Coordinates of C-alpha atoms and ligand atoms in Angstrom, one line a residue:
X1 CA -18.5 9.4 5.8
X2 CA -18.4 5.7 5.0
X3 CA -18.4 5.2 1.3
X4 CA -21.0 2.2 1.0
X5 CA -22.8 -0.2 2.8
X6 CA -21.1 -3.2 4.5
X7 CA -20.7 -6.6 3.0
X8 CA -23.6 -8.8 4.1
X9 CA -22.2 -12.2 5.8
X10 CA -22.4 -14.9 3.2
X11 CA -21.6 -17.8 5.7
X12 CA -17.9 -18.0 5.2
X13 CA -15.5 -17.1 8.0
X14 CA -13.9 -14.4 5.9
X15 CA -17.0 -12.6 5.0
X16 CA -17.9 -12.4 8.7
X17 CA -14.5 -10.7 9.5
X18 CA -15.1 -7.8 7.2
X19 CA -18.4 -6.8 8.9
X20 CA -16.5 -6.5 12.0
X21 CA -17.8 -7.3 15.4
X22 CA -20.4 -9.7 14.0
X23 CA -18.5 -12.6 15.5
X24 CA -18.3 -11.2 19.1
X25 CA -21.5 -12.6 20.5
X26 CA -20.2 -16.2 19.8
X27 CA -17.0 -15.6 21.6
X28 CA -15.9 -18.3 24.0
X29 CA -12.7 -19.3 25.8
X30 CA -10.1 -20.7 23.5
X31 CA -9.1 -24.2 24.1
X32 CA -5.3 -23.4 23.6
X33 CA -5.1 -21.2 26.7
X34 CA -5.6 -22.4 30.3
X35 CA -9.3 -22.8 31.1
X36 CA -10.7 -20.0 33.1
X37 CA -9.0 -17.2 31.2
X38 CA -11.9 -15.1 29.8
X39 CA -11.7 -14.0 26.2
X40 CA -11.4 -10.5 25.2
X41 CA -15.1 -10.1 24.6
X42 CA -16.2 -11.7 27.9
X43 CA -13.7 -9.6 29.7
X44 CA -15.2 -6.6 28.0
X45 CA -18.7 -7.5 29.1
X46 CA -17.5 -8.0 32.7
X47 CA -15.4 -4.8 32.9
X48 CA -18.2 -2.7 31.2
X49 CA -20.6 -3.4 34.0
X50 CA -21.2 -0.1 35.9
X51 CA -18.7 2.0 33.8
X52 CA -20.0 5.2 32.1
X53 CA -20.9 4.8 28.6
X54 CA -18.2 6.3 26.1
X55 CA -17.9 6.4 22.4
X56 CA -16.4 3.4 20.6
X57 CA -12.6 4.0 20.3
X58 CA -12.1 1.7 17.3
X59 CA -13.7 4.0 14.6
X60 CA -10.4 3.7 12.4
X61 CA -10.7 -0.1 12.3
X62 CA -7.8 -2.8 12.4
X63 CA -5.0 -3.5 10.3
X64 CA -2.1 -6.0 10.0
X65 CA 1.2 -6.1 8.1
X66 CA 4.7 -7.4 7.6
X67 CA 4.2 -11.0 8.1
X68 CA 7.2 -13.4 8.4
X69 CA 7.0 -17.1 9.0
X70 CA 6.2 -16.8 12.7
X71 CA 5.0 -13.3 13.4
X72 CA 2.9 -10.4 12.1
X73 CA 2.1 -6.8 13.1
X74 CA -1.3 -6.1 14.3
X75 CA -2.4 -2.5 14.3
X76 CA -5.1 -0.2 15.5
X77 CA -5.5 3.4 16.7
X78 CA -8.0 4.6 19.3
X79 CA -10.0 7.6 18.1
X80 CA -13.5 8.0 19.5
X81 CA -13.8 11.4 17.8
X82 CA -11.7 10.7 14.4
X83 CA -11.8 14.1 13.0
X84 CA -10.6 16.0 16.1
X85 CA -8.4 18.9 15.0
X86 CA -5.5 18.1 17.4
X87 CA -5.1 14.7 15.6
X88 CA -5.5 12.8 19.0
X89 CA -8.9 11.4 17.9
X90 CA -10.8 12.7 21.1
X91 CA -8.7 10.7 23.5
X92 CA -7.9 12.5 26.8
X93 CA -4.0 12.5 26.7
X94 CA -3.7 9.7 29.4
X95 CA -1.6 6.7 28.6
X96 CA -4.0 3.6 28.2
X97 CA -3.9 -0.2 27.7
X98 CA -5.2 -1.9 24.7
X99 CA -5.7 -5.8 24.9
X100 CA -5.3 -7.9 21.9
X101 CA -6.1 -11.7 20.9
X102 CA -5.0 -14.0 18.0
X103 CA -7.1 -16.9 17.1
X104 CA -7.4 -19.6 14.5
X105 CA -11.0 -18.8 13.8
X106 CA -13.1 -15.8 13.3
X107 CA -15.3 -16.8 16.2
X108 CA -12.3 -16.5 18.6
X109 CA -13.1 -20.1 20.0
X110 CA -9.4 -21.1 19.4
X111 CA -7.3 -18.2 20.8
X112 CA -3.6 -18.8 20.5
X113 CA -2.0 -15.5 21.6
X114 CA -3.1 -12.9 24.2
X115 CA -1.4 -9.7 25.3
X116 CA -1.6 -6.1 25.9
X117 CA 0.1 -2.8 24.6
X118 CA 0.2 0.7 26.1
X119 CA -0.2 3.7 24.0
X120 CA -0.8 7.4 24.4
X121 CA -0.5 10.9 23.0
X122 CA 3.1 10.4 22.1
X123 CA 2.2 7.5 19.8
X124 CA -0.9 9.4 18.5
X125 CA -2.9 6.5 20.3
X126 CA -1.8 3.9 17.6
X127 CA -0.9 0.5 18.7
X128 CA 1.7 -1.8 16.9
X129 CA 1.7 -5.3 18.2
X130 CA 4.3 -7.4 17.0
X131 CA 2.8 -10.8 17.8
X132 CA 5.5 -13.8 17.5
X133 CA 5.1 -17.5 18.0
X134 CA 2.7 -18.1 15.3
X135 CA 2.9 -21.1 12.7
X136 CA 4.1 -20.5 9.2
X137 CA 1.6 -20.4 6.2
X138 CA -1.5 -20.1 8.4
X139 CA -4.5 -17.8 8.5
X140 CA -5.2 -16.1 11.7
X141 CA -7.9 -13.7 13.2
X142 CA -7.4 -10.9 15.6
X143 CA -9.2 -8.2 17.6
X144 CA -8.5 -5.5 20.2
X145 CA -10.2 -4.4 23.4
X146 CA -10.2 -1.1 25.2
X147 CA -12.3 -0.9 28.3
X148 CA -15.6 -2.3 27.3
X149 CA -15.2 -1.9 23.6
X150 CA -14.2 -4.6 21.4
X151 CA -12.7 -3.8 17.9
X152 CA -13.9 -5.3 14.5
X153 CA -11.9 -8.5 13.8
X154 CA -9.2 -8.7 11.2
X155 CA -7.9 -11.5 9.1
X156 CA -4.2 -12.1 8.7
X157 CA -1.6 -14.7 7.9
X158 CA 1.9 -15.6 8.2
X159 CA 4.2 -16.5 5.3
X160 CA 5.3 -20.0 4.4
X161 CA 8.6 -21.3 5.9
X162 CA 11.8 -20.7 4.2
X163 CA 12.3 -23.0 1.3
X164 CA 8.6 -23.8 0.8
X165 CA 7.4 -22.8 -2.6
X166 CA 3.9 -23.7 -2.0
X167 CA 0.8 -24.0 -4.3
X168 CA 0.6 -20.0 -4.7
X169 CA -0.8 -16.9 -3.5
X170 CA -3.2 -14.0 -4.4
X171 CA -1.7 -10.7 -4.1
X172 CA -3.5 -7.5 -4.9
X173 CA -1.7 -4.1 -5.4
X174 CA -3.2 -0.5 -5.2
X175 CA -2.2 3.0 -5.1
X176 CA -3.5 6.7 -5.1
X177 CA -6.6 7.0 -3.1
X178 CA -7.7 10.8 -3.1
X179 CA -10.7 11.0 -0.6
X180 CA -12.3 13.9 -2.4
X181 CA -12.1 12.4 -5.9
X182 CA -14.1 9.4 -5.4
X183 CA -15.5 6.7 -3.2
X184 CA -13.2 3.9 -2.1
X185 CA -15.4 1.2 -3.8
X186 CA -12.1 -0.3 -5.3
X187 CA -10.7 -1.0 -1.8
X188 CA -14.1 -2.9 -1.1
X189 CA -13.8 -4.9 -4.3
X190 CA -10.2 -5.7 -3.5
X191 CA -11.3 -7.0 0.0
X192 CA -13.8 -9.3 -1.6
X193 CA -11.0 -11.0 -3.6
X194 CA -9.6 -12.3 -0.3
X195 CA -6.1 -11.9 -1.1
X196 CA -3.4 -13.3 1.0
X197 CA -1.3 -10.1 1.0
X198 CA -1.8 -6.6 -0.3
X199 CA 0.7 -4.1 -1.5
X200 CA 0.1 -0.3 -1.3
X201 CA 2.5 1.6 -3.4
X202 CA 1.9 5.0 -2.1
X203 CA -0.4 8.2 -2.4
X204 CA -2.5 6.5 0.5
X205 CA -3.5 10.0 1.2
X206 CA -3.2 13.5 -0.2
X207 CA -2.0 16.5 1.4
X208 CA -4.2 19.2 0.0
X209 CA -6.7 21.3 1.7
X210 CA -10.3 21.3 0.4
X211 CA -11.1 22.3 -3.1
X212 CA -7.5 22.8 -4.1
X213 CA -7.2 19.5 -6.2
X214 CA -10.5 18.9 -7.9
X215 CA -11.1 16.0 -10.1
X216 CA -12.5 16.5 -13.6
X217 CA -15.7 15.0 -12.4
X218 CA -15.9 17.2 -9.4
X219 CA -15.2 16.3 -5.7
X220 CA -17.6 14.0 -4.1
X221 CA -16.4 14.9 -0.5
X222 CA -14.0 17.3 1.2
X223 CA -10.8 16.9 3.1
X224 CA -10.9 18.4 6.7
X225 CA -8.2 20.6 7.8
X226 CA -5.6 22.6 6.1
X227 CA -2.8 21.4 3.6
X228 CA -1.1 18.9 5.8
X229 CA 2.2 20.1 7.4
X230 CA 2.0 19.6 11.2
X231 CA 1.7 16.4 13.2
X232 CA -1.8 17.1 14.2
X233 CA -2.7 17.8 10.5
X234 CA -1.3 14.4 9.2
X235 CA -3.0 12.5 12.0
X236 CA -6.3 14.1 11.4
X237 CA -6.0 13.2 7.6
X238 CA -5.1 9.6 8.3
X239 CA -8.0 9.5 10.5
X240 CA -10.4 10.9 8.1
X241 CA -9.5 8.6 5.5
X242 CA -10.0 5.5 8.0
X243 CA -13.4 6.8 8.6
X244 CA -14.2 5.2 5.1
X245 CA -15.7 1.8 5.7
X246 CA -14.2 0.4 2.3
X247 CA -10.7 1.2 3.2
X248 CA -11.1 -0.4 6.6
X249 CA -12.6 -3.5 5.0
X250 CA -9.4 -3.7 2.8
X251 CA -7.2 -3.5 5.8
X252 CA -9.1 -6.1 7.7
X253 CA -9.0 -8.6 4.8
X254 CA -5.3 -9.2 4.6
X255 CA -1.8 -8.2 5.8
X256 CA -0.4 -5.3 4.0
X257 CA 3.0 -4.2 2.8
X258 CA 3.2 -0.5 2.4
X259 CA 5.6 2.2 0.9
X260 CA 4.6 5.9 0.6
X261 CA 5.2 8.0 -2.5
X262 CA 5.0 11.8 -2.6
X263 CA 1.5 12.8 -1.4
X264 CA 2.1 11.4 2.0
X265 CA 4.4 14.4 2.4
X266 CA 4.1 16.9 -0.4
X267 CA 3.5 16.6 -4.2
X268 CA 6.6 15.5 -6.2
X269 CA 9.0 16.2 -3.1
X270 CA 12.6 14.8 -3.6
X271 CA 14.8 14.3 -0.7
X272 CA 15.1 17.8 1.0
X273 CA 13.4 19.5 -1.7
X274 CA 9.7 20.4 -1.7
X275 CA 7.3 20.7 -4.6
X276 CA 7.7 24.4 -4.7
X277 CA 11.4 25.1 -3.7
X278 CA 10.8 28.7 -5.1
X279 CA 8.2 29.2 -2.4
X280 CA 10.6 28.1 0.4
X281 CA 9.3 26.0 3.3
X282 CA 12.0 26.7 5.6
X283 CA 10.8 23.9 7.8
X284 CA 10.4 21.3 5.1
X285 CA 12.6 18.6 7.0
X286 CA 10.2 19.3 9.9
X287 CA 7.2 18.9 7.7
X288 CA 8.8 15.6 6.3
X289 CA 9.4 14.4 10.0
X290 CA 5.7 15.0 10.8
X291 CA 4.5 13.3 7.6
X292 CA 6.8 10.1 8.3
X293 CA 5.7 10.0 12.0
X294 CA 2.2 10.1 11.1
X295 CA 2.9 7.5 8.4
X296 CA 4.4 5.0 10.8
X297 CA 1.7 5.6 13.4
X298 CA -1.1 4.9 10.9
X299 CA 0.6 1.8 9.0
X300 CA 0.9 -1.7 10.1
X301 CA 4.8 -1.3 10.1
X302 CA 7.4 -3.0 12.4
X303 CA 9.0 -1.0 15.2
X304 CA 12.3 -1.0 13.5
X305 CA 10.6 1.0 10.7
X306 CA 9.9 3.9 13.2
X307 CA 11.2 7.2 11.9
X308 CA 13.8 9.2 13.5
X309 CA 13.1 12.9 12.8
X310 CA 13.0 13.4 9.0
X311 CA 14.4 9.8 8.2
X312 CA 12.5 6.6 7.8
X313 CA 13.9 3.4 6.7
X314 CA 11.4 1.6 4.6
X315 CA 13.3 -0.4 1.9
X316 CA 13.1 -4.0 3.0
X317 CA 12.5 -7.5 1.6
X318 CA 9.5 -9.8 2.7
X319 CA 10.0 -13.4 1.8
X320 CA 6.9 -15.4 0.9
X321 CA 8.5 -18.7 1.4
X322 CA 10.6 -19.7 -1.7
X323 CA 7.9 -18.4 -4.0
X324 CA 8.1 -14.7 -3.9
X325 CA 10.5 -12.0 -2.6
X326 CA 8.9 -8.7 -2.2
X327 CA 11.3 -6.1 -2.4
X328 CA 9.8 -2.7 -1.2
X329 CA 11.6 0.3 -2.4
X330 CA 11.6 4.0 -1.3
X331 CA 12.2 6.1 -4.6
X332 CA 11.4 9.6 -2.8
X333 CA 13.7 9.9 0.2
X334 CA 17.2 9.5 -1.4
X335 CA 16.6 10.7 -4.9
X336 CA 18.5 13.6 -6.6
X337 CA 16.0 16.5 -7.3
X338 CA 14.2 16.1 -10.6
X339 CA 16.2 17.0 -13.7
X340 CA 15.5 20.0 -16.0
X341 CA 12.9 21.4 -13.6
X342 CA 10.7 18.3 -13.4
X343 CA 7.6 17.8 -15.7
X344 CA 7.7 16.0 -19.1
X345 CA 11.0 17.0 -20.8
X346 CA 13.6 16.1 -23.5
X347 CA 16.5 16.5 -21.1
X348 CA 20.0 15.4 -21.3
X349 CA 20.8 15.5 -17.7
X350 CA 18.3 12.7 -17.2
X351 CA 20.9 10.4 -18.7
X352 CA 23.7 11.4 -16.3
X353 CA 24.8 8.2 -14.7
X354 CA 25.8 10.1 -11.5
X355 CA 22.2 10.8 -10.9
X356 CA 20.2 8.5 -8.6
X357 CA 16.5 7.6 -7.7
X358 CA 17.1 5.1 -5.0
X359 CA 20.3 6.7 -3.4
X360 CA 23.6 4.6 -3.4
X361 CA 22.9 2.6 -0.2
X362 CA 19.5 1.5 -1.3
X363 CA 20.8 0.6 -4.7
X364 CA 23.7 -1.4 -3.3
X365 CA 21.2 -3.2 -0.9
X366 CA 18.8 -4.1 -3.7
X367 CA 21.6 -5.4 -5.9
X368 CA 22.8 -7.6 -3.0
X369 CA 19.1 -8.9 -2.6
X370 CA 19.2 -9.8 -6.2
X371 CA 22.5 -11.9 -5.8
X372 CA 21.0 -13.5 -2.8
X373 CA 17.8 -14.3 -4.2
X374 CA 16.7 -18.0 -4.6
X375 CA 13.0 -17.1 -5.1
X376 CA 10.8 -18.0 -8.1
X377 CA 9.6 -14.4 -8.3
X378 CA 11.3 -11.4 -7.3
X379 CA 8.8 -8.4 -7.3
X380 CA 9.8 -4.9 -6.8
X381 CA 7.0 -2.9 -4.9
X382 CA 7.9 0.7 -5.8
X383 CA 6.2 3.9 -6.9
X384 CA 7.1 5.5 -10.2
X385 CA 7.0 4.2 -13.9
X386 CA 10.0 2.1 -14.7
X387 CA 9.7 1.5 -18.4
X388 CA 10.7 4.0 -21.0
X389 CA 7.5 6.1 -21.8
X390 CA 7.9 8.7 -24.5
X391 CA 5.2 11.1 -25.8
X392 CA 4.8 12.6 -29.2
X393 CA 7.6 14.9 -28.9
X394 CA 10.0 12.5 -27.3
X395 CA 9.8 13.9 -23.9
X396 CA 9.6 11.8 -20.8
X397 CA 8.7 12.1 -17.0
X398 CA 11.3 13.6 -15.1
X399 CA 9.6 12.3 -11.9
X400 CA 9.8 8.7 -13.0
X401 CA 12.7 6.3 -13.7
X402 CA 13.0 8.0 -17.2
X403 CA 14.5 11.1 -15.3
X404 CA 17.0 8.8 -13.6
X405 CA 18.3 6.6 -16.5
X406 CA 21.5 5.5 -14.9
X407 CA 19.6 4.1 -11.9
X408 CA 17.3 2.3 -14.2
X409 CA 20.1 0.9 -16.1
X410 CA 22.2 -0.1 -13.0
X411 CA 18.8 -1.9 -11.3
X412 CA 17.9 -3.8 -14.5
X413 CA 21.5 -4.7 -15.2
X414 CA 21.8 -5.7 -11.5
X415 CA 18.9 -8.3 -11.8
X416 CA 20.4 -9.7 -15.1
X417 CA 23.8 -10.1 -13.9
X418 CA 22.6 -11.8 -10.8
X419 CA 20.4 -14.3 -12.8
X420 CA 17.2 -13.4 -11.1
X421 CA 14.8 -15.8 -12.2
X422 CA 11.5 -13.6 -12.8
X423 CA 11.9 -10.0 -12.0
X424 CA 8.6 -8.1 -12.0
X425 CA 8.3 -4.4 -11.2
X426 CA 5.1 -3.1 -9.5
X427 CA 4.3 0.5 -9.9
X428 CA 1.5 3.0 -8.9
X429 CA 1.5 6.8 -9.2
X430 CA 0.2 7.5 -12.7
X431 CA -3.5 6.8 -12.2
X432 CA -3.9 4.5 -15.0
X433 CA -3.2 0.9 -15.7
X434 CA -0.3 -0.3 -17.8
X435 CA 1.5 -3.5 -18.8
X436 CA 5.0 -3.2 -20.0
X437 CA 7.9 -5.4 -21.1
X438 CA 11.2 -4.1 -19.8
X439 CA 14.0 -4.0 -22.3
X440 CA 17.7 -4.0 -21.9
X441 CA 18.0 -1.2 -24.3
X442 CA 14.7 0.8 -25.2
X443 CA 16.3 2.4 -28.3
X444 CA 17.0 -1.0 -30.0
X445 CA 13.7 -2.8 -31.1
X446 CA 15.6 -6.2 -31.1
X447 CA 17.0 -5.7 -27.5
X448 CA 15.7 -8.6 -25.4
X449 CA 12.9 -8.3 -22.8
X450 CA 14.7 -8.6 -19.4
X451 CA 11.7 -8.2 -17.1
X452 CA 8.0 -7.1 -16.9
X453 CA 6.2 -4.1 -15.2
X454 CA 2.8 -4.1 -13.9
X455 CA 1.4 -0.6 -13.3
X456 CA -1.8 -0.2 -11.1
X457 CA -4.4 2.7 -11.8
X458 CA -5.7 4.8 -8.8
X459 CA -8.2 3.7 -6.2
X460 CA -9.9 7.0 -6.8
X461 CA -7.6 9.8 -7.9
X462 CA -8.7 11.5 -11.0
X463 CA -12.4 10.8 -10.6
X464 CA -14.2 8.1 -12.8
X465 CA -11.6 8.2 -15.7
X466 CA -12.4 6.7 -19.0
X467 CA -12.4 3.4 -20.7
X468 CA -10.2 3.1 -23.9
X469 CA -9.1 0.6 -26.6
X470 CA -5.4 0.0 -26.2
X471 CA -4.8 1.5 -29.7
X472 CA -6.3 4.8 -28.6
X473 CA -3.3 5.7 -26.6
X474 CA -0.3 7.3 -28.3
X475 CA 2.0 5.9 -25.8
X476 CA 1.4 2.4 -27.0
X477 CA 2.1 3.2 -30.6
X478 CA 5.2 5.2 -29.6
X479 CA 6.5 2.6 -27.1
X480 CA 6.0 -0.9 -28.5
X481 CA 7.2 -2.3 -25.2
X482 CA 4.0 -1.0 -23.6
X483 CA 1.2 -3.6 -24.2
X484 CA -1.8 -2.3 -22.3
X485 CA -3.3 0.9 -21.0
X486 CA -6.6 1.7 -19.4
X487 CA -7.7 5.0 -17.6
X488 CA -10.5 3.5 -15.4
X489 CA -10.0 3.4 -11.5
X490 CA -9.3 0.0 -9.8
X491 CA -6.5 -2.1 -8.9
X492 CA -4.4 -5.2 -9.9
X493 CA -5.0 -8.8 -8.7
X494 CA -2.4 -11.2 -9.2
X495 CA -2.4 -15.0 -8.8
X496 CA 1.3 -16.2 -8.4
X497 CA 2.2 -19.8 -8.8
X498 CA 5.5 -21.5 -9.4
X499 CA 4.7 -21.7 -13.2
X500 CA 3.1 -18.3 -13.8
X501 CA 2.2 -14.9 -12.5
X502 CA -1.3 -13.9 -13.8
X503 CA -2.3 -10.3 -13.5
X504 CA -6.0 -9.1 -13.7
X505 CA -6.5 -5.5 -14.5
X506 CA -9.6 -4.6 -12.3
X507 CA -11.7 -1.7 -13.2
X508 CA -14.7 0.1 -12.1
X509 CA -16.9 2.3 -14.3
X510 CA -17.5 4.9 -11.5
X511 CA -16.3 6.1 -8.3
X512 CA -18.2 9.2 -8.0
X513 CA -21.1 7.1 -6.9
X514 CA -20.6 4.4 -4.4
X515 CA -21.2 0.6 -5.0
X516 CA -19.9 0.0 -8.6
X517 CA -19.0 -3.6 -9.4
X518 CA -15.5 -4.4 -10.4
X519 CA -14.5 -6.3 -13.6
X520 CA -11.4 -7.6 -15.2
X521 CA -10.4 -5.3 -18.1
X522 CA -7.7 -7.4 -19.4
X523 CA -5.5 -10.3 -18.1
X524 CA -1.8 -11.1 -18.8
X525 CA 0.4 -13.8 -17.9
X526 CA 4.1 -14.0 -17.2
X527 CA 5.6 -17.5 -17.4
X528 CA 8.3 -18.8 -15.4
X529 CA 11.7 -18.0 -16.9
X530 CA 10.1 -15.9 -19.8
X531 CA 9.9 -12.3 -19.2
X532 CA 7.2 -10.5 -21.0
X533 CA 3.5 -10.7 -21.3
X534 CA 1.1 -12.9 -23.0
X535 CA -2.7 -11.7 -23.0
X536 CA -5.2 -14.1 -21.5
X537 CA -8.9 -14.2 -21.7
X538 CA -10.1 -12.4 -18.7
X539 CA -12.3 -14.6 -16.5
Ligands
FE2_1 FE1 -1.3 9.9 -7.0

């Protein structure tokens, strides 16, 4: 079920895009194409005459992603019956054509690109259109047509040209949306912030069957289908999540850069090891292949990211002119198994320099990116807690970088040695907000701050959560480099300019009922060339 009501148009272009379809009645022939070429909407009306009435295939909305200076990926997936158990969304197994158009305005008066894509059951009826020939640093609007049905419109943008620093950008990042634990209001609030780009750092969905992962506040809705293992299971699960109107609004608002964490496959999986190796899954690599295939099908990724069996290459850098390099990391696929049996442990093996979280090839690639970087800001979009985080008994999380200390040391030293100007690590996974200063040596209080980490809470995982004063959390007392903690649901909104990165920790008081407002619980600034956090008055 959709989580809450649609945004009412407020007269701006962007608001109308989020309500989807509202602009169609005004569609006209674009001035940048030859006269006489009908727009998608007009063609739909024409072709629809005399056709049997069929269900809307655009129930899963639209999305865009992976922008560069002249192109962007436009995504949709046809599913007139999104919850169909075979994962094919009620499509009839034929290969079909989907038309698309890109315009300068949300009324599609100035259409600049048109084309079509074929899709069918092998692709799960997903469309990945890589539209090129666009201008750098520009906002665009896009939509699709299949038969007489026209999709909602989405808003996207290209990155600035190389070398251009620009005035700045608004980037929001999010993670961990458990459909059963709460409504996706935080996605709606993120969309209302009208970001230029969104990073999703994993746990976009959860694999569990109904009632096997219950929030402390009780589940507000149920997963369909069994624990995901087959391709049909994963396809059905993605479709169920996209039936949420708030999630669709977030995708329609901006291009996304995505990386999965564990639940897109299996809780706390590592390379070829599932969560419960003592309950062997002889086909874990097959399950992984199914999960990656459905992930690719449902995300606005480039064709070069298409998986091959159980392998998918997702680490990549997206440059935002000369202002930001987004280095998107994969900390699941190439890692060693968690040390000392996973969990929170005091574990000597965690310090073994031979252990790796990124894998050798990804680590070498990342260090090379550091050496090549000329950006003001180098942001690492990744999954698990980077800073040291010790509990009362001195234990640390074996699933996070604390369980792979050699990896953490090599990556941190890599950005220091390369002279990276402003390294900032972005993190999800832990369902709580944190702001951390990164140290060269966490054991030495006088060790310099060499970077900053911003950790986003969940969109809904864990239910409503709770508010807290920073001093209430023992982790802040025991880890002086950790400056902020909060356990409400929400996301992080950043404003990145040449001179500073400002982070607003956005929270909602409840997700067990739809419609809660978002507020900024705390704000921090990171100044150019000065790693570390200074608290700012929210507002
Ligand atoms: Fe999660």
